[in-house]
mmCIF file of C-alpha atoms in Angstrom:
data_model
loop_
_atom_site.group_PDB
_atom_site.id
_atom_site.type_symbol
_atom_site.label_atom_id
_atom_site.label_comp_id
_atom_site.label_asym_id
_atom_site.label_seq_id
_atom_site.Cartn_x
_atom_site.Cartn_y
_atom_site.Cartn_z
ATOM 1 C CA MET G 179 0.000 0.000 0.000
ATOM 2 C CA VAL G 180 2.848 2.395 0.662
ATOM 3 C CA GLY G 181 5.149 0.908 -1.959
ATOM 4 C CA LEU G 182 7.755 -0.627 0.401
ATOM 5 C CA THR G 183 7.261 -4.218 -0.778
ATOM 6 C CA TYR G 184 7.009 -5.847 -4.153
ATOM 7 C CA ASN G 185 6.892 -9.270 -5.816
ATOM 8 C CA LEU G 186 5.565 -11.002 -2.653
ATOM 9 C CA LYS G 187 5.043 -14.764 -2.691
ATOM 10 C CA CYS G 188 2.437 -16.693 -0.739
ATOM 11 C CA PHE G 189 3.984 -19.450 1.405
ATOM 12 C CA PRO G 190 1.986 -22.728 1.302
ATOM 13 C CA LYS G 191 -0.340 -23.270 4.289
ATOM 14 C CA ASN G 192 0.992 -26.834 4.661
ATOM 15 C CA GLU G 193 4.544 -25.540 5.228
ATOM 16 C CA ILE G 194 3.356 -22.961 7.752
ATOM 17 C CA THR G 195 1.470 -25.661 9.680
ATOM 18 C CA LYS G 196 4.510 -27.975 9.631
ATOM 19 C CA GLY G 197 6.613 -25.183 11.147
ATOM 20 C CA GLN G 198 4.019 -24.599 13.861
ATOM 21 C CA VAL G 199 3.937 -28.319 14.682
ATOM 22 C CA GLN G 200 7.738 -28.466 14.840
ATOM 23 C CA MET G 201 7.827 -25.541 17.277
ATOM 24 C CA ALA G 202 5.142 -27.178 19.457
ATOM 25 C CA GLU G 203 7.149 -30.442 19.447
ATOM 26 C CA LYS G 204 10.247 -28.509 20.518
ATOM 27 C CA LYS G 205 8.352 -27.010 23.458
ATOM 28 C CA ILE G 206 7.014 -30.435 24.430
ATOM 29 C CA GLY G 207 10.531 -31.886 24.145
ATOM 30 C CA ASP G 208 11.830 -29.220 26.517
ATOM 31 C CA ILE G 209 9.117 -30.093 29.047
ATOM 32 C CA LYS G 210 9.795 -33.848 28.706
ATOM 33 C CA LYS G 211 13.459 -33.248 29.593
ATOM 34 C CA THR G 212 12.387 -31.955 33.025
ATOM 35 C CA LEU G 213 10.333 -35.051 33.903
ATOM 36 C CA ASN G 214 11.402 -38.287 35.599
ATOM 37 C CA TRP G 215 10.847 -41.081 33.070
ATOM 38 C CA GLY G 216 12.740 -43.666 35.116
ATOM 39 C CA LYS G 217 16.185 -45.042 34.437
ATOM 40 C CA PRO G 218 16.815 -46.456 30.978
ATOM 41 C CA LEU G 219 16.913 -50.245 31.030
ATOM 42 C CA THR G 220 20.508 -50.200 29.847
ATOM 43 C CA GLU G 221 21.512 -48.518 33.135
ATOM 44 C CA LEU G 222 19.795 -51.061 35.381
ATOM 45 C CA PRO G 223 21.371 -54.193 36.847
ATOM 46 C CA GLN G 224 20.363 -57.515 35.317
ATOM 47 C CA TYR G 225 18.994 -60.415 37.322
ATOM 48 C CA THR G 226 17.997 -63.944 36.491
ATOM 49 C CA MET G 227 14.432 -64.935 37.304
ATOM 50 C CA LYS G 228 15.754 -67.060 40.154
ATOM 51 C CA GLU G 229 17.680 -64.077 41.613
ATOM 52 C CA TYR G 230 14.541 -61.934 41.357
ATOM 53 C CA GLU G 231 12.476 -64.548 43.198
ATOM 54 C CA GLU G 232 15.185 -64.862 45.886
ATOM 55 C CA LYS G 233 15.157 -61.080 46.446
ATOM 56 C CA ALA G 234 11.414 -61.266 47.074
ATOM 57 C CA LYS G 235 11.956 -64.047 49.612
ATOM 58 C CA GLU G 236 14.540 -61.805 51.319
ATOM 59 C CA GLY G 237 11.852 -59.147 51.801
ATOM 60 C CA TYR G 238 12.275 -56.932 48.757
ATOM 61 C CA ASN G 239 8.918 -55.590 47.574
ATOM 62 C CA TRP G 240 9.646 -56.088 43.907
ATOM 63 C CA ILE G 241 7.212 -56.907 41.133
ATOM 64 C CA LEU G 242 7.990 -57.900 37.567
ATOM 65 C CA VAL G 243 6.160 -56.328 34.617
ATOM 66 C CA ASN G 244 7.359 -56.907 31.039
ATOM 67 C CA GLY G 245 10.691 -58.245 32.242
ATOM 68 C CA ILE G 246 11.375 -55.079 34.243
ATOM 69 C CA ILE G 247 11.725 -55.235 38.026
ATOM 70 C CA HIS G 248 9.988 -52.468 39.972
ATOM 71 C CA ASP G 249 10.418 -51.630 43.657
ATOM 72 C CA VAL G 250 6.885 -50.931 44.898
ATOM 73 C CA ASP G 251 7.811 -50.614 48.579
ATOM 74 C CA ASP G 252 6.931 -46.895 48.781
ATOM 75 C CA PHE G 253 3.730 -47.393 46.757
ATOM 76 C CA ILE G 254 2.070 -50.347 48.502
ATOM 77 C CA GLU G 255 0.028 -48.195 50.883
ATOM 78 C CA ASP G 256 -1.023 -45.836 48.067
ATOM 79 C CA HIS G 257 -2.030 -48.475 45.514
ATOM 80 C CA PRO G 258 -5.615 -47.683 44.441
ATOM 81 C CA GLY G 259 -6.499 -51.385 44.242
ATOM 82 C CA GLY G 260 -5.379 -51.952 47.810
ATOM 83 C CA GLN G 261 -2.306 -53.399 49.466
ATOM 84 C CA ALA G 262 -3.391 -57.029 49.115
ATOM 85 C CA LEU G 263 -3.631 -56.770 45.346
ATOM 86 C CA ILE G 264 -0.174 -55.301 44.846
ATOM 87 C CA ARG G 265 1.356 -57.620 47.447
ATOM 88 C CA SER G 266 0.008 -60.609 45.523
ATOM 89 C CA GLY G 267 2.398 -59.729 42.669
ATOM 90 C CA ILE G 268 5.558 -59.484 44.741
ATOM 91 C CA GLY G 269 8.162 -61.971 43.584
ATOM 92 C CA LYS G 270 6.057 -63.014 40.599
ATOM 93 C CA ASP G 271 5.556 -61.982 37.001
ATOM 94 C CA ALA G 272 2.694 -59.483 37.291
ATOM 95 C CA THR G 273 2.621 -58.588 33.585
ATOM 96 C CA ASP G 274 -0.745 -60.204 32.852
ATOM 97 C CA ALA G 275 -2.331 -58.707 35.965
ATOM 98 C CA PHE G 276 -0.979 -55.243 35.112
ATOM 99 C CA TYR G 277 -2.202 -55.348 31.522
ATOM 100 C CA GLY G 278 -5.755 -56.493 32.017
ATOM 101 C CA GLY G 279 -5.754 -59.819 33.840
ATOM 102 C CA VAL G 280 -6.850 -57.981 36.968
ATOM 103 C CA TYR G 281 -7.093 -54.388 35.750
ATOM 104 C CA ASP G 282 -5.809 -52.741 32.577
ATOM 105 C CA HIS G 283 -3.839 -49.859 34.023
ATOM 106 C CA SER G 284 -4.047 -46.307 32.684
ATOM 107 C CA ASN G 285 -1.265 -44.433 30.905
ATOM 108 C CA GLY G 286 -0.708 -42.588 34.176
ATOM 109 C CA ALA G 287 -0.087 -45.864 36.004
ATOM 110 C CA LYS G 288 2.198 -47.051 33.210
ATOM 111 C CA ASN G 289 4.171 -43.814 33.459
ATOM 112 C CA LEU G 290 4.327 -44.025 37.256
ATOM 113 C CA ILE G 291 5.690 -47.553 37.318
ATOM 114 C CA THR G 292 8.647 -46.518 35.113
ATOM 115 C CA THR G 293 9.898 -44.362 37.988
ATOM 116 C CA MET G 294 10.131 -47.485 40.183
ATOM 117 C CA ARG G 295 12.542 -49.452 37.968
ATOM 118 C CA VAL G 296 15.351 -51.195 39.822
ATOM 119 C CA GLY G 297 16.441 -53.960 37.473
ATOM 120 C CA VAL G 298 15.701 -56.135 34.480
ATOM 121 C CA ILE G 299 15.486 -59.838 33.897
ATOM 122 C CA GLN G 300 18.363 -60.870 31.650
ATOM 123 C CA GLY G 301 17.485 -60.546 27.973
ATOM 124 C CA THR G 302 14.928 -57.755 28.416
ATOM 125 C CA LYS G 303 15.093 -55.032 25.745
ATOM 126 C CA GLU G 304 14.158 -51.336 25.999
ATOM 127 C CA GLU G 305 10.554 -50.736 24.933
#
């Protein structure tokens, strides 16, 4: 209108939207870096199934879900399903119970349990 610009091009809406999505992903990535996602499996000690079962007999409040050992000692009293239910999985493979055999846990529960990782059964891979 005042003659300061000329020969302007219209940038495709698709490219503008992609840029907006990339910036939103960057912001989300920055937030994710501040959260506790639990130790990576590669940083955890490995146990045999027999060693895991022995630890439970020694009094460790550990449960096994997907080949990952979780220390639920600080969570037993807060478990929404009650102490008896979570205690029934100590020293056992609670994968089926966790994923629908008893109750199909929410994403929140699945995120919470990652913060309780203490070991892996030998041969377990990162998910």
